[in-house]
Short mmCIF file of C-alpha atoms and ligand atoms in Angstrom, two decimals:
data_model
loop_
_atom_site.label_atom_id
_atom_site.label_comp_id
_atom_site.label_asym_id
_atom_site.label_seq_id
_atom_site.Cartn_x
_atom_site.Cartn_y
_atom_site.Cartn_z
CA MET E 754 24.00 12.13 7.69
CA ARG E 755 24.48 11.34 4.12
CA ARG E 756 21.27 12.40 2.03
CA GLU E 757 21.32 9.50 -0.73
CA MET E 758 19.30 6.70 0.72
CA ARG E 759 17.46 3.92 -1.02
CA ALA E 760 15.46 1.89 1.76
CA VAL E 761 12.59 -0.39 1.90
CA LEU E 762 10.23 -0.51 5.04
CA MET E 763 8.84 -3.88 5.67
CA GLY E 764 6.36 -4.97 8.48
CA PRO E 765 2.81 -6.29 9.20
CA PRO E 766 -0.15 -4.16 8.64
CA SER E 767 -0.08 -1.39 11.08
CA ALA E 768 3.43 -1.83 12.16
CA GLY E 769 4.19 1.87 11.79
CA LYS E 770 5.87 1.84 8.35
CA GLY E 771 3.88 4.76 7.08
CA THR E 772 4.47 6.79 10.23
CA GLN E 773 8.38 6.13 9.95
CA ALA E 774 8.41 6.42 6.22
CA VAL E 775 7.25 10.13 6.48
CA ARG E 776 9.97 10.88 8.90
CA LEU E 777 12.71 9.11 7.19
CA ALA E 778 11.73 10.87 3.78
CA ALA E 779 12.02 14.13 5.41
CA GLU E 780 15.12 13.22 7.22
CA PHE E 781 16.97 12.03 4.03
CA GLY E 782 15.26 14.46 1.54
CA VAL E 783 14.12 11.58 -0.45
CA PRO E 784 10.45 10.74 -1.72
CA HIS E 785 8.20 8.59 0.40
CA ILE E 786 6.67 5.96 -1.92
CA SER E 787 3.86 3.80 -0.63
CA THR E 788 1.99 1.51 -2.91
CA GLY E 789 -0.89 1.24 -0.52
CA ASP E 790 -1.23 5.24 -0.90
CA MET E 791 -0.90 4.99 -4.64
CA PHE E 792 -3.79 2.21 -4.83
CA ARG E 793 -5.94 4.38 -2.56
CA ALA E 794 -5.24 7.56 -4.49
CA ALA E 795 -6.26 5.66 -7.78
CA ILE E 796 -9.49 4.35 -6.06
CA ALA E 797 -10.41 7.84 -4.87
CA ALA E 798 -9.67 9.21 -8.39
CA GLY E 799 -11.91 6.52 -10.16
CA ALA E 800 -8.81 5.62 -12.23
CA GLU E 801 -8.33 2.29 -14.00
CA LEU E 802 -5.61 1.31 -11.65
CA GLY E 803 -8.01 1.71 -8.77
CA ARG E 804 -10.60 -0.38 -10.44
CA ARG E 805 -8.07 -3.32 -10.83
CA ALA E 806 -6.87 -2.95 -7.13
CA GLN E 807 -10.03 -2.40 -5.08
CA GLY E 808 -11.34 -5.90 -4.99
CA PHE E 809 -8.03 -7.30 -3.72
CA ILE E 810 -7.56 -4.53 -1.23
CA GLU E 811 -11.01 -4.81 0.26
CA ALA E 812 -10.63 -8.64 0.56
CA GLY E 813 -7.24 -8.30 2.32
CA LYS E 814 -5.37 -9.83 -0.47
CA LEU E 815 -2.46 -8.46 -2.39
CA VAL E 816 -2.97 -6.70 -5.63
CA PRO E 817 -1.20 -8.89 -8.38
CA ASP E 818 2.49 -8.56 -8.90
CA ASP E 819 2.38 -7.26 -12.47
CA VAL E 820 0.12 -4.33 -11.45
CA THR E 821 2.13 -3.49 -8.46
CA LEU E 822 5.47 -3.72 -10.19
CA GLY E 823 4.26 -1.76 -13.21
CA ILE E 824 3.26 1.33 -10.92
CA VAL E 825 6.54 1.08 -8.81
CA CYS E 826 8.68 0.80 -12.04
CA GLU E 827 6.98 4.18 -13.38
CA ARG E 828 7.51 6.04 -10.11
CA LEU E 829 11.14 5.09 -9.62
CA ALA E 830 11.82 6.43 -13.07
CA GLU E 831 10.70 10.03 -11.90
CA ALA E 832 13.17 12.62 -11.32
CA ASP E 833 12.85 13.04 -7.60
CA ALA E 834 13.46 9.29 -6.89
CA MET E 835 17.01 9.44 -8.63
CA SER E 836 18.76 10.31 -5.41
CA GLY E 837 16.78 7.83 -3.44
CA PHE E 838 13.60 6.76 -1.81
CA ILE E 839 11.74 5.29 1.21
CA LEU E 840 9.62 2.40 0.03
CA ASP E 841 6.74 1.69 2.22
CA GLY E 842 4.90 -1.70 1.92
CA PHE E 843 6.82 -2.67 -1.31
CA PRO E 844 8.05 -5.29 -1.98
CA ARG E 845 5.45 -7.59 -0.51
CA THR E 846 6.40 -10.83 -2.36
CA VAL E 847 9.53 -12.51 -3.50
CA PRO E 848 8.79 -11.78 -7.12
CA GLN E 849 8.29 -8.01 -6.34
CA ALA E 850 11.78 -8.02 -4.63
CA GLU E 851 13.31 -9.54 -7.76
CA GLY E 852 11.49 -7.08 -9.69
CA LEU E 853 12.82 -4.19 -7.80
CA GLU E 854 16.27 -5.61 -8.04
CA ASP E 855 15.99 -5.57 -11.89
CA ILE E 856 14.75 -1.99 -11.95
CA LEU E 857 17.51 -0.80 -9.60
CA ARG E 858 20.16 -2.81 -11.57
CA ALA E 859 19.07 -0.95 -14.70
CA GLN E 860 19.61 2.31 -13.06
CA GLY E 861 23.05 1.21 -11.80
CA VAL E 862 22.04 1.57 -8.02
CA ARG E 863 21.09 -0.70 -5.18
CA LEU E 864 19.35 -0.79 -1.88
CA ASP E 865 21.11 0.50 1.03
CA ALA E 866 18.82 -1.23 3.57
CA VAL E 867 15.74 -3.28 4.10
CA VAL E 868 14.32 -2.31 7.54
CA LEU E 869 11.74 -4.98 9.02
CA ILE E 870 9.73 -3.21 11.65
CA GLU E 871 8.77 -6.07 14.24
CA VAL E 872 5.72 -5.51 16.45
CA PRO E 873 3.90 -8.21 18.51
CA GLU E 874 0.36 -9.09 17.46
CA ASP E 875 -1.59 -7.49 20.44
CA VAL E 876 0.25 -4.13 19.68
CA LEU E 877 -0.60 -4.35 16.03
CA VAL E 878 -4.30 -5.06 16.86
CA ARG E 879 -4.35 -1.89 18.97
CA ARG E 880 -2.64 0.32 16.35
CA VAL E 881 -4.88 -0.85 13.52
CA THR E 882 -8.27 -0.64 15.52
CA GLY E 883 -7.45 3.08 16.33
CA ARG E 884 -6.12 3.94 12.98
CA ARG E 885 -8.01 6.90 11.22
CA VAL E 886 -6.96 8.49 8.07
CA CYS E 887 -7.86 11.87 6.38
CA GLU E 888 -9.83 11.29 3.14
CA LYS E 889 -8.29 14.20 1.64
CA CYS E 890 -4.72 14.66 2.49
CA GLY E 891 -4.03 11.03 3.68
CA ARG E 892 -2.69 12.11 6.99
CA VAL E 893 -2.64 9.15 9.62
CA TYR E 894 -4.01 9.57 13.20
CA HIS E 895 -4.60 7.15 16.03
CA MET E 896 -7.71 7.62 18.32
CA GLU E 897 -5.81 6.86 21.34
CA TRP E 898 -2.33 8.48 20.96
CA ASN E 899 -2.70 10.85 18.12
CA PRO E 900 -6.26 11.84 17.64
CA PRO E 901 -7.43 14.40 15.03
CA PRO E 902 -8.08 17.81 16.44
CA GLY E 903 -11.61 17.94 16.14
CA SER E 904 -14.05 15.76 14.10
CA ALA E 905 -11.89 16.67 10.93
CA CYS E 906 -8.35 16.67 9.81
CA GLU E 907 -6.21 19.91 10.19
CA CYS E 908 -6.67 20.26 6.41
CA GLY E 909 -10.41 20.14 6.71
CA GLY E 910 -10.76 16.75 5.26
CA LEU E 911 -13.00 13.94 6.72
CA VAL E 912 -11.19 11.60 9.04
CA THR E 913 -12.41 8.01 8.60
CA GLN E 914 -11.52 4.43 9.22
CA ARG E 915 -10.05 2.54 6.30
CA LYS E 916 -12.44 -0.28 5.28
CA ASP E 917 -9.59 -2.81 4.96
CA ASP E 918 -8.89 -1.90 8.80
CA PHE E 919 -12.13 -3.62 9.85
CA PRO E 920 -11.54 -6.72 12.03
CA GLU E 921 -12.38 -9.20 9.35
CA THR E 922 -10.25 -7.83 6.80
CA VAL E 923 -7.28 -7.25 9.23
CA LYS E 924 -7.23 -11.05 10.00
CA GLU E 925 -6.91 -11.74 6.36
CA ARG E 926 -4.23 -9.26 5.72
CA LEU E 927 -2.31 -10.74 8.52
CA ALA E 928 -2.57 -14.03 7.17
CA THR E 929 -1.47 -12.70 3.76
CA TYR E 930 1.54 -11.08 5.31
CA ARG E 931 2.54 -14.40 7.04
CA THR E 932 2.30 -16.45 3.79
CA GLN E 933 3.32 -14.14 1.18
CA THR E 934 5.71 -11.23 2.76
CA GLU E 935 7.38 -12.99 5.52
CA PRO E 936 9.45 -15.14 3.08
CA LEU E 937 11.10 -11.77 2.17
CA ARG E 938 12.71 -11.80 5.62
CA ASP E 939 15.06 -14.82 4.56
CA TYR E 940 15.29 -13.38 1.02
CA TYR E 941 17.04 -10.02 2.25
CA ALA E 942 18.74 -11.64 5.32
CA SER E 943 20.78 -14.00 2.82
CA GLU E 944 21.58 -10.83 0.86
CA GLY E 945 22.83 -9.04 3.84
CA SER E 946 20.71 -5.87 3.58
CA LEU E 947 18.12 -6.77 6.43
CA VAL E 948 17.99 -4.78 9.58
CA VAL E 949 15.34 -5.81 11.96
CA VAL E 950 14.13 -3.03 14.35
CA ASP E 951 11.80 -3.27 17.50
CA GLY E 952 8.74 -1.24 16.53
CA THR E 953 7.35 -0.97 19.94
CA GLY E 954 7.39 2.25 21.89
CA ASP E 955 6.61 5.68 20.85
CA PRO E 956 7.28 6.91 17.24
CA ASP E 957 10.28 9.04 18.18
CA GLU E 958 11.78 6.11 19.87
CA VAL E 959 11.22 3.90 16.96
CA PHE E 960 12.58 6.37 14.52
CA ARG E 961 15.83 6.79 16.64
CA ARG E 962 16.28 3.06 16.32
CA ILE E 963 15.93 3.09 12.64
CA THR E 964 18.11 5.98 11.99
CA ARG E 965 20.74 4.45 14.17
CA ALA E 966 20.38 1.19 12.07
CA LEU E 967 20.70 3.06 8.82
CA GLY E 968 23.78 4.77 9.89
CA ARG E 969 25.42 1.39 10.14
CA CYS E 970 24.37 0.44 6.73
CA GLY E 971 27.22 1.01 4.27
CA SER E 972 28.74 4.33 3.22
P1 ADP Y 1065 -0.72 -1.48 5.57
O1 ADP Y 1065 0.43 -0.27 5.66
O2 ADP Y 1065 -1.54 -1.42 6.69
O3 ADP Y 1065 0.06 -2.75 5.69
P2 ADP Y 1065 -0.79 -0.55 2.97
O4 ADP Y 1065 -1.47 0.86 2.93
O5 ADP Y 1065 0.49 -0.63 2.65
O6 ADP Y 1065 -1.11 -1.28 4.15
O7 ADP Y 1065 -1.71 -1.44 1.91
C1 ADP Y 1065 -3.10 -1.54 1.79
C2 ADP Y 1065 -3.32 -2.71 0.68
O8 ADP Y 1065 -2.90 -2.36 -0.44
C3 ADP Y 1065 -2.62 -4.06 0.93
O9 ADP Y 1065 -3.35 -4.74 2.03
C4 ADP Y 1065 -2.66 -4.58 -0.36
O10 ADP Y 1065 -4.13 -4.99 -0.68
C5 ADP Y 1065 -2.59 -3.47 -1.18
N1 ADP Y 1065 -1.09 -3.34 -1.48
C6 ADP Y 1065 -0.26 -2.46 -0.98
N2 ADP Y 1065 1.16 -2.60 -1.36
C7 ADP Y 1065 1.18 -3.73 -2.12
C8 ADP Y 1065 2.17 -4.50 -2.73
N3 ADP Y 1065 3.40 -4.14 -2.68
N4 ADP Y 1065 1.68 -5.64 -3.37
C9 ADP Y 1065 0.45 -5.98 -3.52
N5 ADP Y 1065 -0.61 -5.34 -2.84
C10 ADP Y 1065 -0.28 -4.23 -2.15
P1 ADP Y 1066 1.58 0.91 8.58
O1 ADP Y 1066 1.95 1.85 7.52
O2 ADP Y 1066 2.60 -0.15 8.90
O3 ADP Y 1066 0.22 0.19 8.21
P2 ADP Y 1066 0.84 3.24 10.35
O4 ADP Y 1066 2.22 4.09 10.33
O5 ADP Y 1066 -0.21 3.74 9.56
O6 ADP Y 1066 1.28 1.67 10.06
O7 ADP Y 1066 0.43 3.11 12.00
C1 ADP Y 1066 -0.64 2.42 12.29
C2 ADP Y 1066 -1.37 3.16 13.19
O8 ADP Y 1066 -0.64 3.05 14.54
C3 ADP Y 1066 -1.72 4.59 13.06
O9 ADP Y 1066 -2.85 4.86 13.63
C4 ADP Y 1066 -0.32 5.24 13.63
O10 ADP Y 1066 -0.86 6.62 14.09
C5 ADP Y 1066 -0.19 4.24 14.81
N1 ADP Y 1066 1.29 4.24 15.21
C6 ADP Y 1066 2.27 4.16 14.40
N2 ADP Y 1066 3.47 4.05 15.04
C7 ADP Y 1066 3.15 4.04 16.36
C8 ADP Y 1066 3.81 4.09 17.60
N3 ADP Y 1066 5.31 3.85 17.57
N4 ADP Y 1066 3.26 3.97 18.61
C9 ADP Y 1066 1.93 4.23 18.72
N5 ADP Y 1066 1.15 4.25 17.60
C10 ADP Y 1066 1.73 4.26 16.43
#
């Protein structure tokens, strides 16, 4: 498979974007860029970006577009992103998608594909309820299907539940997704770069579906 790949992974909270993005980044040899991970790292580090983002994240709302676009613009200018990237959880609004288009146009490149991972709501709820994350390395586990080896991560870090994975915030995040992110489906469908992939089944099965779909996307 060709190594250059510029793809976006979209989908509701806990659809499996991060799980698949890690695998796709390894498959194509490009960086995995997750705005959620970048915000969490900034919060953990006590950085200014974290202070600006934290309230929105904990309320299940989106971080404002100008802040989000700013960090993505900087990240995509780094050397390792020149031969491609797997964007995970960005863009999440139409203005973010327009901003991304401007960044890529300035670099003289374009997206190869936007992959929308579709998962029914009952499955999303089971995935989000069981999700646990290592506070040190960010590795993602699931209490039912992929539990950490002991009470800690393989790296020794503490494995905990994300605060925004508590039920009340999840409800808000799903509502935010429906109103602000779902319109991107039409945006990218009309551009011709959208592929919709069934996100149910085990991670290997979903990965095969995505790589098959990407194989059909252009050169
Ligand atoms: P999930 O993968 O469960 O959908 P993420 O880790 O991608 O969650 O994001 C966690 C939170 O970080 C979001 O609920 C939102 O508050 C914020 N966030 C992440 N990406 C974006 C984005 N592109 N625009 C605005 N806010 C974002
Ligand atoms: P997102 O980045 O879209 O929020 P994650 O990749 O973090 O989603 O997945 C959410 C939770 O569901 C995690 O606990 C992950 O281990 C689990 N998970 C992801 N994909 C699958 C799958 N295909 N089958 C079962 N569990 C999954």
